[in-house]
């Protein structure tokens, strides 16, 4: 049976799109609806209260049901379960005067019930198809459970490992980040958001949330426009060009302004320059935060935000409580209210909610489409692509399934910690631990010894802060160590599962000391001191300082937080069912004092950057080398690859004549493997200093043992452009270094002339 809205839609037999690309049928429908709305009802659409299943800030006292039935909510977020969501949707449709359906948002960040690796890990696959696949599955599951809007992708560039939310993004590179950003959107929104299993994406946090001072969450970002345009904005833009339906503003200051109330950012850049015609939502409580930040009080903050182009108020209730008065006092116009209301209604229309309000409320889908075998298989496959092999002396890895293997560490038997931050919508107890996965894999082939080995931290309080509700049991430090040394003593090889607990990264999880926590590091030192071969399986949501580990531990496999199938996927890699192929998208420092540390820095007047030893009056440190411990783009494999020297079709490039670059890559080991071949440029002389290296492309090649493949790139002058001091995107002819190789630290350079 068609609803009232369905009938109206069916009666509007207008052409679908006018020449300006507008959907005239949608426009007519919304004109008609808005013509019947009171000011209060319009303002109601701009309100987004929290459901409270996920707490990402202070949860506000709101009676959600009352708000919905009185038409004072345009949607809600972070409520789990199709039945409960259907109840709210029913209240909106049947009880509110106009029966306008609700947006149902959720932080579906790297999976829903089937959880995939955390986003920083996903980016290390350098495989947008894997990200698209994970986003597609996430959308299928979330939509089956009632959700129609995800607060993802988070595309904030981050160059500082102290910031916990580095885990949520795609790393430090704008070009690669842009490829990933678009892939998320394609996956969530599918063809056009109109199918049952397609949901609206929300690009966040606009803009430059990833540059908080000192890596401390929520602190101000302050930067030149050139840096913003060249480094931070590209991924947001890529997501918008891929069709993202919504944008979330950032809730930290950018250049002293609140992005939520910034006219130049929202109305100017986002809407007018980039042509974004979707809806803009604030981040959690942003409008009220403006008073705390010493900017403006609620009524003015709300009016400023509305005028700037923020359509929906997440949680603060400032739109709901103040816009009506502000309108009556003439501080805001009806046109401004209408503009925001229209954008929200358009999002609902594009999602198909008006023609089928219960489109996402089908309990039978929730019964059959969540956490399926097929989704878990995908999670396992994708996880395998995200592991980064940092070190493998003497080819310790993969391990053979024989003899006695000791698995030691507080993360070895922590199934509740496998999914990583932002995975509260999943069911923790379902996920097997590494220990269980090792047992399954080894069967009777080898003897498995296990010891927890240490607490996460010596300090109980710090451990509590670090684990939150995903607690890891504690024991007596000495007894745990003794047990570990006993197991180590018996074993032929020691596999350690150490690092950060899963809640040590993500929101509100900044760290000033980014080493492996004290108790675990001491455990590792004692295990290495036994002289037995030691493998470090590193769990982390950020780059860690691994100075001692990289000098002393023979094999290090960074497994990040790999999701529902972490146990199986890690065990697959350890025992050689899969071959690691991930490469870092974020630089690993030697010391925290190097942060922010990233590969695409601007040259300074006192090079060389690569000094291994201190040179007075150079730009370096007395006590630590400038170079990273593991550079951007770095990652090993169980096999080896040899790079032939690159051939260039010409030593000149122009707008009409791109340059073709080709090189041969050979698998020189005895296992099949995937290699990620990278292309960088450097603009040698320009009107503004340019980064020493900038990634411009890459190829993923699968090679059998002994196999060679020709890898080809086409470089155009588009890739050589940058935003100049007038913020114009320009190509400036001159000399360019073109670099190819396996990572940003090992490149072959050739000079070409740009004309
Ligand atoms: C985070 C957002 C998130 C929102 C809703 C905020 O604290 O910054 O990324 O989408 O909460 O949960």
XYZ file of C-alpha atoms and ligand atoms in Angstrom:
767
model
C 0.000 0.000 0.000
C 1.297 3.444 -0.842
C 1.630 5.993 1.929
C 0.360 9.535 1.570
C 3.745 10.565 0.319
C 3.871 7.658 -2.070
C 0.617 8.858 -3.622
C 1.849 12.412 -3.930
C 5.024 11.169 -5.584
C 3.092 9.027 -7.975
C 0.887 11.979 -8.932
C 3.821 14.254 -9.691
C 4.397 13.256 -13.263
C 7.076 15.821 -13.947
C 10.269 15.376 -15.919
C 13.024 13.900 -13.714
C 15.748 16.488 -14.214
C 15.864 20.014 -15.517
C 18.779 21.258 -17.624
C 20.611 22.582 -14.539
C 20.782 19.030 -13.240
C 18.089 19.510 -10.592
C 15.600 16.779 -10.016
C 12.418 18.664 -10.782
C 10.195 15.899 -9.459
C 12.000 16.096 -6.122
C 11.827 19.912 -6.132
C 8.086 19.876 -6.730
C 7.530 17.298 -4.035
C 9.551 19.248 -1.474
C 7.954 22.575 -2.447
C 4.603 21.005 -1.811
C 5.657 19.565 1.530
C 7.404 22.694 2.758
C 4.389 24.716 1.790
C 2.510 22.849 4.486
C 5.157 23.058 7.220
C 5.121 25.483 10.137
C 8.336 27.252 11.161
C 8.565 24.918 14.159
C 8.247 21.861 11.957
C 10.956 23.159 9.645
C 13.253 23.793 12.598
C 12.369 20.344 13.926
C 13.881 18.821 10.788
C 17.189 20.514 11.636
C 17.475 18.747 14.964
C 19.495 15.551 15.397
C 19.258 14.060 18.902
C 21.436 11.176 20.109
C 20.080 7.738 20.777
C 22.761 6.877 23.269
C 23.851 3.334 22.360
C 27.252 4.720 21.533
C 28.524 7.423 23.775
C 30.890 9.741 21.994
C 30.388 12.709 24.235
C 28.062 13.719 27.003
C 24.678 12.135 26.294
C 21.949 14.658 26.595
C 18.661 14.117 28.332
C 16.189 13.967 25.522
C 12.962 12.126 25.270
C 13.482 10.853 21.788
C 9.984 9.479 21.345
C 8.431 12.773 22.335
C 10.690 14.739 20.013
C 9.911 12.437 17.112
C 6.140 12.363 17.515
C 5.948 16.121 17.894
C 7.941 16.659 14.696
C 10.904 18.122 16.538
C 13.573 15.755 15.229
C 14.734 15.256 11.654
C 16.399 12.025 12.654
C 18.438 10.457 15.442
C 21.602 8.432 15.673
C 23.398 5.570 17.348
C 20.416 3.430 18.251
C 20.963 -0.250 17.533
C 18.346 -2.682 16.315
C 15.762 -2.658 13.568
C 12.828 -3.164 15.958
C 13.651 -0.102 18.035
C 14.419 1.959 14.976
C 11.127 0.902 13.390
C 9.266 2.085 16.487
C 10.760 5.549 16.117
C 10.143 5.583 12.386
C 6.521 4.606 13.059
C 6.123 7.472 15.515
C 7.404 9.885 12.886
C 5.177 8.511 10.138
C 2.019 7.880 12.124
C 2.127 10.327 15.009
C 3.828 13.464 13.774
C 1.516 15.876 11.957
C 3.155 15.610 8.548
C 4.526 12.096 8.825
C 8.010 12.969 7.616
C 10.354 9.954 7.854
C 13.560 10.108 9.876
C 17.214 9.956 9.032
C 18.757 7.208 11.131
C 22.464 7.790 11.565
C 25.187 5.646 13.091
C 28.945 5.540 13.352
C 29.419 2.640 10.993
C 33.106 3.296 10.579
C 34.733 0.015 9.598
C 31.879 -2.414 9.596
C 28.642 -2.989 11.444
C 28.302 -6.421 13.050
C 30.945 -7.817 10.770
C 33.876 -5.623 11.633
C 36.750 -4.963 9.262
C 40.207 -3.605 10.073
C 40.367 -0.059 11.381
C 40.574 2.575 8.636
C 44.297 3.305 8.985
C 44.882 -0.409 8.458
C 42.495 -0.527 5.506
C 44.436 2.272 3.865
C 47.633 0.210 4.159
C 46.136 -2.212 1.660
C 46.536 0.527 -0.960
C 43.484 -1.142 -2.398
C 40.422 1.068 -2.918
C 38.473 -1.972 -4.145
C 38.959 -3.614 -0.750
C 37.686 -0.460 0.942
C 34.727 -0.256 -1.399
C 33.919 -3.887 -0.691
C 34.086 -3.359 3.074
C 31.902 -0.221 2.812
C 29.391 -2.094 0.649
C 29.104 -4.894 3.179
C 28.861 -2.363 6.007
C 26.005 -0.664 4.168
C 24.219 -3.955 3.582
C 24.403 -4.826 7.281
C 23.621 -1.363 8.643
C 20.665 -0.910 6.295
C 19.367 -4.372 7.197
C 19.299 -3.227 10.811
C 17.476 0.052 10.213
C 20.325 2.540 9.616
C 20.187 4.791 6.557
C 23.078 7.158 7.183
C 26.665 6.481 8.256
C 29.045 9.026 9.768
C 31.843 7.835 7.543
C 34.241 8.249 5.792
C 36.569 10.096 8.094
C 39.063 11.532 5.625
C 41.098 13.821 7.861
C 44.751 13.843 6.876
C 46.872 13.248 9.964
C 50.598 13.749 10.344
C 50.905 13.304 14.070
C 50.900 9.849 15.629
C 50.033 11.211 19.051
C 46.490 11.905 17.877
C 44.319 8.860 18.586
C 42.037 9.512 15.658
C 44.857 8.798 13.229
C 43.353 5.301 13.471
C 40.130 6.473 11.806
C 41.610 7.965 8.659
C 43.672 6.909 5.677
C 47.006 8.314 6.791
C 49.124 11.269 5.837
C 48.944 11.479 2.078
C 46.394 13.665 0.262
C 46.566 11.793 -3.028
C 46.156 8.320 -1.562
C 43.644 9.636 0.976
C 41.553 10.921 -1.918
C 41.451 7.511 -3.617
C 40.341 5.920 -0.357
C 37.766 8.638 0.405
C 36.012 8.092 -2.918
C 36.053 4.315 -2.447
C 34.223 4.547 0.893
C 31.517 6.708 -0.654
C 31.035 4.378 -3.620
C 30.717 1.446 -1.254
C 28.198 3.008 1.132
C 26.026 4.775 -1.375
C 26.187 2.126 -4.095
C 24.590 3.181 -7.349
C 22.530 6.133 -6.130
C 21.319 5.534 -2.554
C 17.984 4.426 -3.880
C 18.263 0.697 -3.167
C 17.357 -0.903 0.155
C 20.958 -1.656 0.967
C 22.442 1.712 0.061
C 22.972 4.312 2.760
C 24.086 7.923 2.798
C 27.755 8.654 3.497
C 28.903 11.568 5.634
C 32.364 12.964 4.948
C 34.025 14.187 8.095
C 35.350 16.238 9.792
C 35.319 19.305 7.617
C 37.937 20.664 7.778
C 41.391 19.807 9.055
C 40.301 18.119 12.270
C 43.362 15.907 11.712
C 45.779 18.700 12.562
C 45.154 19.318 16.269
C 47.988 20.990 18.112
C 50.360 18.575 19.877
C 48.207 15.661 18.718
C 45.828 16.304 21.603
C 42.240 15.671 20.628
C 39.939 18.653 20.137
C 42.750 21.252 20.150
C 42.874 23.974 17.534
C 44.208 23.496 14.022
C 45.977 26.538 12.685
C 47.550 26.531 9.260
C 48.171 28.467 6.075
C 45.559 28.329 3.360
C 48.204 26.816 1.056
C 48.740 23.922 3.414
C 44.995 23.509 3.827
C 44.326 23.502 0.089
C 47.284 21.379 -0.933
C 47.388 18.829 1.882
C 44.196 18.691 3.885
C 41.309 19.468 1.546
C 41.830 17.012 -1.340
C 40.270 13.938 0.333
C 37.102 15.831 1.352
C 36.765 17.062 -2.176
C 37.314 13.602 -3.628
C 34.562 12.204 -1.420
C 32.222 14.975 -2.504
C 33.050 14.419 -6.151
C 32.241 10.768 -5.602
C 28.746 11.933 -4.634
C 28.766 11.901 -0.818
C 25.318 12.997 0.345
C 26.407 14.737 3.534
C 29.310 16.438 5.265
C 30.044 16.715 8.990
C 31.809 19.807 10.219
C 34.795 19.525 12.461
C 34.449 20.448 16.115
C 37.866 21.895 16.712
C 38.870 25.414 15.752
C 40.347 26.054 12.343
C 42.353 29.260 12.223
C 40.452 30.503 15.261
C 37.030 29.985 13.704
C 34.533 27.230 14.384
C 34.118 25.335 11.098
C 30.420 24.888 11.907
C 29.863 28.641 11.731
C 32.415 29.428 9.048
C 30.891 31.108 6.032
C 33.981 30.942 3.899
C 34.411 27.245 4.569
C 30.814 26.079 4.164
C 29.020 28.568 1.993
C 32.112 29.737 0.112
C 34.375 26.763 -0.389
C 32.142 23.757 0.039
C 29.003 24.985 -1.644
C 30.020 27.672 -4.103
C 33.503 26.550 -5.140
C 32.998 22.801 -4.963
C 29.302 22.806 -5.830
C 28.286 20.532 -2.946
C 24.498 20.344 -2.831
C 24.013 17.812 -0.038
C 23.387 18.445 3.655
C 25.817 19.563 6.349
C 25.560 18.280 9.920
C 27.546 19.462 12.921
C 29.697 17.158 14.962
C 28.630 16.278 18.485
C 27.427 19.346 20.379
C 29.441 21.734 18.206
C 27.038 24.643 18.448
C 27.058 24.684 22.245
C 30.826 24.209 22.193
C 31.213 27.630 20.634
C 30.528 29.256 23.984
C 33.140 27.057 25.684
C 35.592 28.078 22.997
C 35.015 31.707 23.863
C 33.284 32.476 20.581
C 29.545 33.015 20.901
C 26.595 31.927 23.040
C 23.944 29.509 21.820
C 21.385 31.763 20.095
C 24.039 33.597 18.144
C 26.092 30.453 17.562
C 23.032 28.732 16.128
C 22.143 31.696 13.928
C 25.731 31.983 12.668
C 25.910 28.272 11.922
C 22.653 28.318 10.002
C 23.738 31.319 7.989
C 27.116 29.718 7.248
C 25.387 26.680 5.763
C 25.153 24.125 8.582
C 21.826 22.389 8.133
C 21.538 19.990 11.034
C 22.468 20.348 14.693
C 23.818 17.188 16.286
C 22.798 16.938 19.916
C 23.209 20.500 21.175
C 19.468 21.364 20.815
C 20.558 24.896 19.944
C 18.676 24.958 16.642
C 15.576 23.522 18.252
C 15.621 25.874 21.217
C 16.742 29.137 19.666
C 16.104 29.396 15.926
C 12.385 30.120 16.359
C 13.104 33.142 18.540
C 15.953 34.256 16.340
C 13.581 34.180 13.380
C 10.940 36.192 15.206
C 13.595 38.744 16.181
C 14.729 39.013 12.592
C 18.211 37.567 13.255
C 17.705 34.863 10.664
C 15.424 34.727 7.663
C 12.823 32.219 6.554
C 14.931 31.711 3.463
C 17.807 30.503 5.630
C 15.600 28.113 7.567
C 14.049 26.863 4.346
C 17.419 26.300 2.725
C 18.579 24.022 5.553
C 15.241 22.244 5.843
C 15.147 21.625 2.111
C 18.566 20.017 2.110
C 17.549 17.601 4.828
C 14.322 16.738 3.050
C 16.274 16.254 -0.152
C 18.554 13.763 1.578
C 15.485 11.844 2.743
C 14.022 12.001 -0.722
C 17.223 10.727 -2.340
C 17.262 7.849 0.125
C 13.773 6.983 -1.065
C 12.270 7.475 2.385
C 9.267 9.421 1.185
C 8.134 6.782 -1.256
C 8.943 3.941 1.153
C 9.363 5.173 4.739
C 9.916 1.672 6.116
C 12.452 0.856 3.449
C 15.160 0.201 6.051
C 12.839 -1.408 8.561
C 12.681 -5.019 7.483
C 13.382 -7.326 10.399
C 13.725 -10.337 8.113
C 16.742 -8.659 6.524
C 18.312 -8.169 9.938
C 17.866 -11.867 10.594
C 19.631 -13.016 7.476
C 22.052 -10.321 6.388
C 24.125 -9.581 9.479
C 27.396 -11.266 10.344
C 27.052 -13.809 7.559
C 29.636 -16.389 6.529
C 30.153 -14.481 3.331
C 30.803 -11.200 5.153
C 33.197 -12.860 7.562
C 35.089 -14.373 4.684
C 35.441 -10.929 3.150
C 36.624 -9.539 6.507
C 39.305 -12.232 6.695
C 40.476 -11.639 3.145
C 40.573 -7.877 3.526
C 42.390 -8.074 6.863
C 45.159 -10.055 5.182
C 45.859 -7.105 2.896
C 46.276 -4.641 5.752
C 49.098 -6.272 7.720
C 52.453 -4.585 7.362
C 55.577 -6.685 7.762
C 58.082 -4.289 9.295
C 60.951 -6.680 9.822
C 61.689 -10.345 9.139
C 65.315 -11.248 9.847
C 66.299 -14.690 8.690
C 62.798 -15.206 7.301
C 61.504 -16.257 10.708
C 58.024 -15.668 9.360
C 56.044 -17.519 8.238
C 56.361 -20.036 11.038
C 56.317 -23.713 10.424
C 53.665 -25.703 12.207
C 55.976 -27.854 14.265
C 57.736 -28.098 17.603
C 56.718 -25.880 20.503
C 55.310 -22.436 19.909
C 54.759 -20.046 22.816
C 52.113 -17.382 22.356
C 52.632 -14.660 24.943
C 51.114 -11.284 25.696
C 48.063 -9.544 27.143
C 46.537 -9.256 23.663
C 46.901 -12.930 22.800
C 43.666 -13.987 24.416
C 41.661 -10.767 24.195
C 38.802 -11.547 21.792
C 36.940 -8.475 23.074
C 39.757 -6.252 21.803
C 40.130 -7.516 18.243
C 37.814 -5.075 16.509
C 39.418 -1.753 17.278
C 37.885 1.572 18.143
C 34.419 2.553 16.809
C 33.103 -0.943 16.767
C 30.550 -0.696 19.557
C 27.750 -1.820 17.271
C 29.226 -5.306 17.007
C 28.956 -8.149 19.512
C 32.379 -8.431 21.176
C 31.874 -11.892 22.592
C 31.614 -13.396 19.110
C 35.163 -12.718 18.088
C 37.729 -15.368 18.631
C 41.065 -14.452 20.108
C 44.420 -15.066 18.554
C 44.955 -17.930 20.978
C 41.810 -19.698 19.785
C 42.780 -19.118 16.163
C 46.273 -20.531 16.774
C 44.737 -23.604 18.423
C 42.479 -24.154 15.417
C 45.351 -23.705 12.998
C 47.889 -25.854 14.801
C 45.682 -28.748 15.863
C 48.118 -31.541 16.652
C 50.837 -30.299 14.317
C 52.647 -28.315 16.973
C 52.443 -27.797 20.705
C 51.012 -24.431 21.694
C 52.052 -22.856 24.990
C 50.311 -19.759 26.230
C 50.988 -17.132 28.879
C 49.444 -13.711 29.349
C 52.911 -12.498 30.308
C 52.137 -9.042 31.611
C 49.497 -6.495 32.330
C 48.807 -3.952 29.645
C 50.403 -1.266 31.852
C 51.980 -1.556 35.269
C 49.610 1.124 36.490
C 46.105 -0.151 37.076
C 44.634 3.280 36.538
C 46.382 3.797 33.189
C 45.239 0.349 32.099
C 41.683 1.299 33.014
C 41.879 4.508 30.967
C 43.412 2.543 28.115
C 40.826 -0.189 27.929
C 37.555 1.455 28.931
C 34.754 -1.060 28.773
C 36.860 -3.522 26.811
C 38.815 -4.553 29.833
C 41.800 -6.860 29.838
C 42.263 -8.899 33.022
C 45.051 -7.975 35.418
C 47.342 -10.175 37.446
C 50.414 -9.947 39.617
C 53.252 -8.501 37.529
C 55.884 -10.924 38.794
C 53.706 -14.001 38.563
C 52.718 -13.134 34.990
C 56.344 -12.675 34.012
C 57.441 -15.934 35.649
C 54.732 -17.819 33.786
C 55.819 -16.242 30.506
C 59.476 -17.095 31.061
C 58.540 -20.689 31.835
C 56.623 -20.967 28.556
C 59.450 -19.238 26.686
C 61.980 -21.596 28.190
C 60.130 -24.609 26.852
C 59.419 -23.145 23.417
C 61.297 -23.296 20.130
C 59.862 -19.979 19.006
C 58.102 -17.175 20.868
C 55.230 -15.236 19.334
C 54.284 -12.122 21.262
C 50.947 -10.295 20.988
C 51.621 -6.817 22.339
C 50.918 -3.153 21.825
C 47.976 -0.876 22.354
C 44.602 -2.096 23.515
C 41.913 -1.303 20.995
C 40.575 1.725 22.854
C 43.996 3.370 23.042
C 43.338 4.930 19.662
C 40.282 6.665 18.293
C 38.472 9.634 19.751
C 39.764 11.067 22.989
C 42.750 8.695 22.949
C 45.770 10.903 22.488
C 49.115 9.690 23.767
C 52.248 11.637 24.667
C 54.377 8.500 24.928
C 53.839 6.358 21.871
C 55.963 3.380 22.798
C 54.612 -0.077 23.608
C 53.241 0.312 27.172
C 55.815 -0.217 29.929
C 54.858 -3.643 31.309
C 54.685 -5.156 27.848
C 57.936 -3.630 26.689
C 59.731 -5.062 29.693
C 58.186 -8.446 29.018
C 59.397 -8.274 25.433
C 62.930 -7.422 26.557
C 62.986 -10.404 28.882
C 61.731 -12.708 26.152
C 64.293 -11.464 23.652
C 66.980 -11.969 26.299
C 66.221 -15.716 26.276
C 67.977 -15.866 22.909
C 65.060 -17.731 21.340
C 63.589 -16.456 18.078
C 60.899 -13.869 18.872
C 58.110 -12.589 16.646
C 56.310 -9.383 17.613
C 52.687 -9.217 16.490
C 52.021 -5.565 16.989
C 48.498 -4.419 17.827
C 48.125 -0.694 17.401
C 45.933 2.090 16.088
C 48.800 4.490 15.370
C 52.492 4.494 14.498
C 54.488 3.577 17.591
C 58.084 4.334 18.473
C 59.726 0.956 17.983
C 63.366 1.967 18.272
C 64.399 -0.804 20.643
C 62.128 -3.357 19.003
C 63.446 -2.732 15.512
C 67.021 -3.188 16.749
C 66.378 -6.262 18.837
C 63.312 -8.220 17.774
C 63.943 -10.278 14.641
C 60.413 -10.201 13.189
C 57.710 -7.553 13.520
C 54.314 -7.881 11.888
C 52.048 -4.894 12.405
C 48.500 -6.247 12.514
C 46.755 -3.021 13.636
C 43.226 -3.890 14.767
C 41.906 -6.275 12.188
C 38.222 -6.726 13.044
C 35.910 -9.689 13.543
C 38.252 -12.072 11.784
C 41.481 -10.734 13.300
C 42.311 -14.051 14.968
C 42.025 -16.087 11.787
C 43.608 -13.477 9.549
C 46.648 -13.024 11.797
C 47.065 -16.741 12.161
C 46.828 -17.070 8.352
C 49.710 -14.626 7.983
C 51.841 -16.089 10.773
C 51.628 -19.610 9.361
C 51.952 -18.573 5.742
C 48.491 -19.153 4.346
C 48.686 -15.529 3.280
C 51.626 -13.288 2.489
C 51.627 -9.757 3.974
C 51.521 -7.009 1.371
C 50.402 -3.894 3.249
C 52.498 -0.740 3.090
C 52.447 2.083 5.591
C 50.312 5.116 4.898
C 51.643 6.820 7.992
C 55.263 7.371 9.017
C 56.703 5.513 12.014
C 59.036 7.813 13.993
C 62.188 6.974 15.924
C 61.173 9.212 18.818
C 57.984 10.970 19.767
C 59.850 14.290 19.648
C 59.995 14.000 15.852
C 56.225 14.367 15.630
C 54.573 15.622 13.526
C 56.567 13.464 11.133
C 55.555 12.850 7.529
C 57.282 12.181 4.247
C 55.956 15.077 2.179
C 57.498 17.905 4.156
C 58.758 21.186 2.762
C 62.486 21.513 2.329
C 64.191 23.807 4.798
C 67.187 26.042 4.270
C 69.518 23.837 6.288
C 69.337 20.424 4.691
C 70.144 17.592 4.428
C 67.140 16.074 6.057
C 68.631 12.598 5.876
C 71.538 13.211 8.266
C 72.116 10.071 10.269
C 74.521 11.984 12.523
C 74.232 15.396 14.009
C 75.710 18.241 11.949
C 75.822 21.637 13.626
C 73.682 24.332 12.044
C 71.799 21.794 10.008
C 68.156 21.119 10.594
C 68.525 18.044 12.762
C 68.442 16.779 16.331
C 71.406 16.249 18.608
C 69.953 13.026 19.939
C 68.053 11.323 17.159
C 68.359 10.987 13.390
C 65.955 12.895 11.191
C 64.853 9.900 9.202
C 61.784 7.943 10.186
C 62.127 4.453 11.562
C 59.778 3.128 8.878
C 58.907 5.527 6.072
C 55.602 6.159 4.340
C 54.986 3.470 1.757
C 57.160 0.903 3.525
C 56.260 -2.751 3.980
C 57.962 -6.088 3.375
C 56.724 -9.392 2.034
C 57.646 -13.039 2.592
C 59.060 -12.859 -0.908
C 61.431 -10.295 -2.422
C 61.005 -7.964 -5.372
C 63.591 -6.477 -7.663
C 63.004 -3.206 -9.468
C 64.367 -2.642 -12.977
C 65.433 0.876 -13.887
C 62.538 3.042 -15.040
C 62.219 4.030 -18.712
C 60.700 7.384 -19.655
C 58.937 8.032 -22.961
C 60.503 11.515 -22.934
C 62.559 13.757 -20.713
C 60.032 16.541 -21.276
C 56.441 16.889 -20.207
C 53.815 19.372 -21.365
C 50.065 19.783 -21.175
C 49.730 18.051 -24.562
C 52.397 15.474 -23.985
C 52.203 13.300 -20.890
C 55.193 11.157 -19.981
C 54.948 7.404 -19.830
C 57.091 5.723 -17.234
C 57.637 2.001 -17.263
C 59.666 -0.337 -15.151
C 59.947 -4.039 -14.631
C 59.341 -5.603 -11.262
C 60.398 -9.187 -10.614
C 59.493 -11.549 -7.817
C 62.915 -12.872 -6.838
C 61.763 -15.027 -3.937
C 59.990 -18.323 -3.805
C 56.441 -17.324 -2.892
C 53.725 -15.494 -4.761
C 53.291 -11.949 -3.505
C 51.762 -8.558 -4.122
C 54.014 -5.538 -4.531
C 52.897 -1.921 -4.394
C 55.019 0.070 -6.826
C 55.002 3.794 -6.107
C 55.444 6.962 -8.160
C 56.434 10.285 -6.595
C 57.277 13.720 -7.937
C 59.170 16.744 -6.723
C 58.749 20.186 -8.205
C 62.309 21.547 -8.060
C 61.614 25.266 -8.392
C 58.220 26.836 -7.917
C 56.565 30.038 -6.772
C 55.845 28.318 -3.447
C 58.112 25.748 -1.838
C 56.898 22.289 -2.748
C 57.173 19.050 -0.736
C 60.371 17.048 -1.213
C 58.217 14.159 -2.452
C 54.578 13.749 -3.337
C 52.899 10.474 -4.161
C 51.136 10.667 -7.514
C 50.270 7.104 -8.355
C 50.963 3.476 -7.607
C 50.316 0.030 -9.003
C 49.551 -3.163 -7.133
C 51.067 -6.118 -8.927
C 50.682 -9.784 -8.107
C 53.731 -11.810 -9.031
C 54.397 -15.531 -8.937
C 57.901 -16.669 -7.932
C 60.313 -15.729 -10.706
C 57.678 -13.761 -12.577
C 58.344 -10.271 -13.968
C 55.787 -7.689 -14.954
C 56.055 -4.357 -16.660
C 54.484 -1.608 -14.583
C 53.378 1.521 -16.403
C 52.395 4.998 -15.315
C 51.214 7.971 -17.312
C 52.115 11.273 -15.739
C 50.302 14.384 -16.923
C 50.797 18.010 -16.003
C 47.619 17.723 -13.919
C 49.601 15.723 -11.381
C 52.188 18.510 -11.273
C 49.704 21.194 -10.283
C 49.409 22.807 -6.885
C 47.546 25.665 -5.193
C 49.655 28.826 -5.359
C 49.562 31.825 -3.074
C 46.356 33.050 -4.746
C 44.842 29.621 -4.137
C 44.731 28.948 -7.866
C 45.477 25.435 -9.027
C 48.439 25.951 -11.344
C 51.005 24.092 -13.352
C 54.345 25.881 -13.304
C 56.780 24.644 -15.959
C 60.327 23.841 -14.846
C 62.343 20.908 -13.593
C 60.656 17.970 -11.903
C 62.147 14.951 -10.239
C 60.207 11.808 -10.977
C 60.756 8.999 -8.519
C 59.761 5.348 -8.545
C 60.335 2.610 -6.026
C 58.975 0.395 -3.265
C 58.517 3.142 -0.652
C 59.132 6.830 -0.048
C 62.556 6.098 1.434
C 63.935 4.036 -1.461
C 63.392 5.755 -4.748
C 65.128 6.023 -8.111
C 65.135 9.624 -9.274
C 65.082 11.053 -12.795
C 64.907 14.698 -13.771
C 62.488 15.806 -16.475
C 61.682 19.191 -17.893
C 58.174 20.578 -17.693
C 57.352 22.904 -20.564
C 32.750 12.269 16.676
C 32.148 11.973 15.318
C 30.973 11.031 15.463
C 29.967 11.667 16.388
C 28.718 10.854 16.570
C 31.705 12.680 17.689
O 32.224 12.688 18.977
O 33.720 13.272 16.537
O 33.131 11.443 14.473
O 30.439 10.767 14.199
O 30.577 11.835 17.663
O 28.891 9.751 17.351
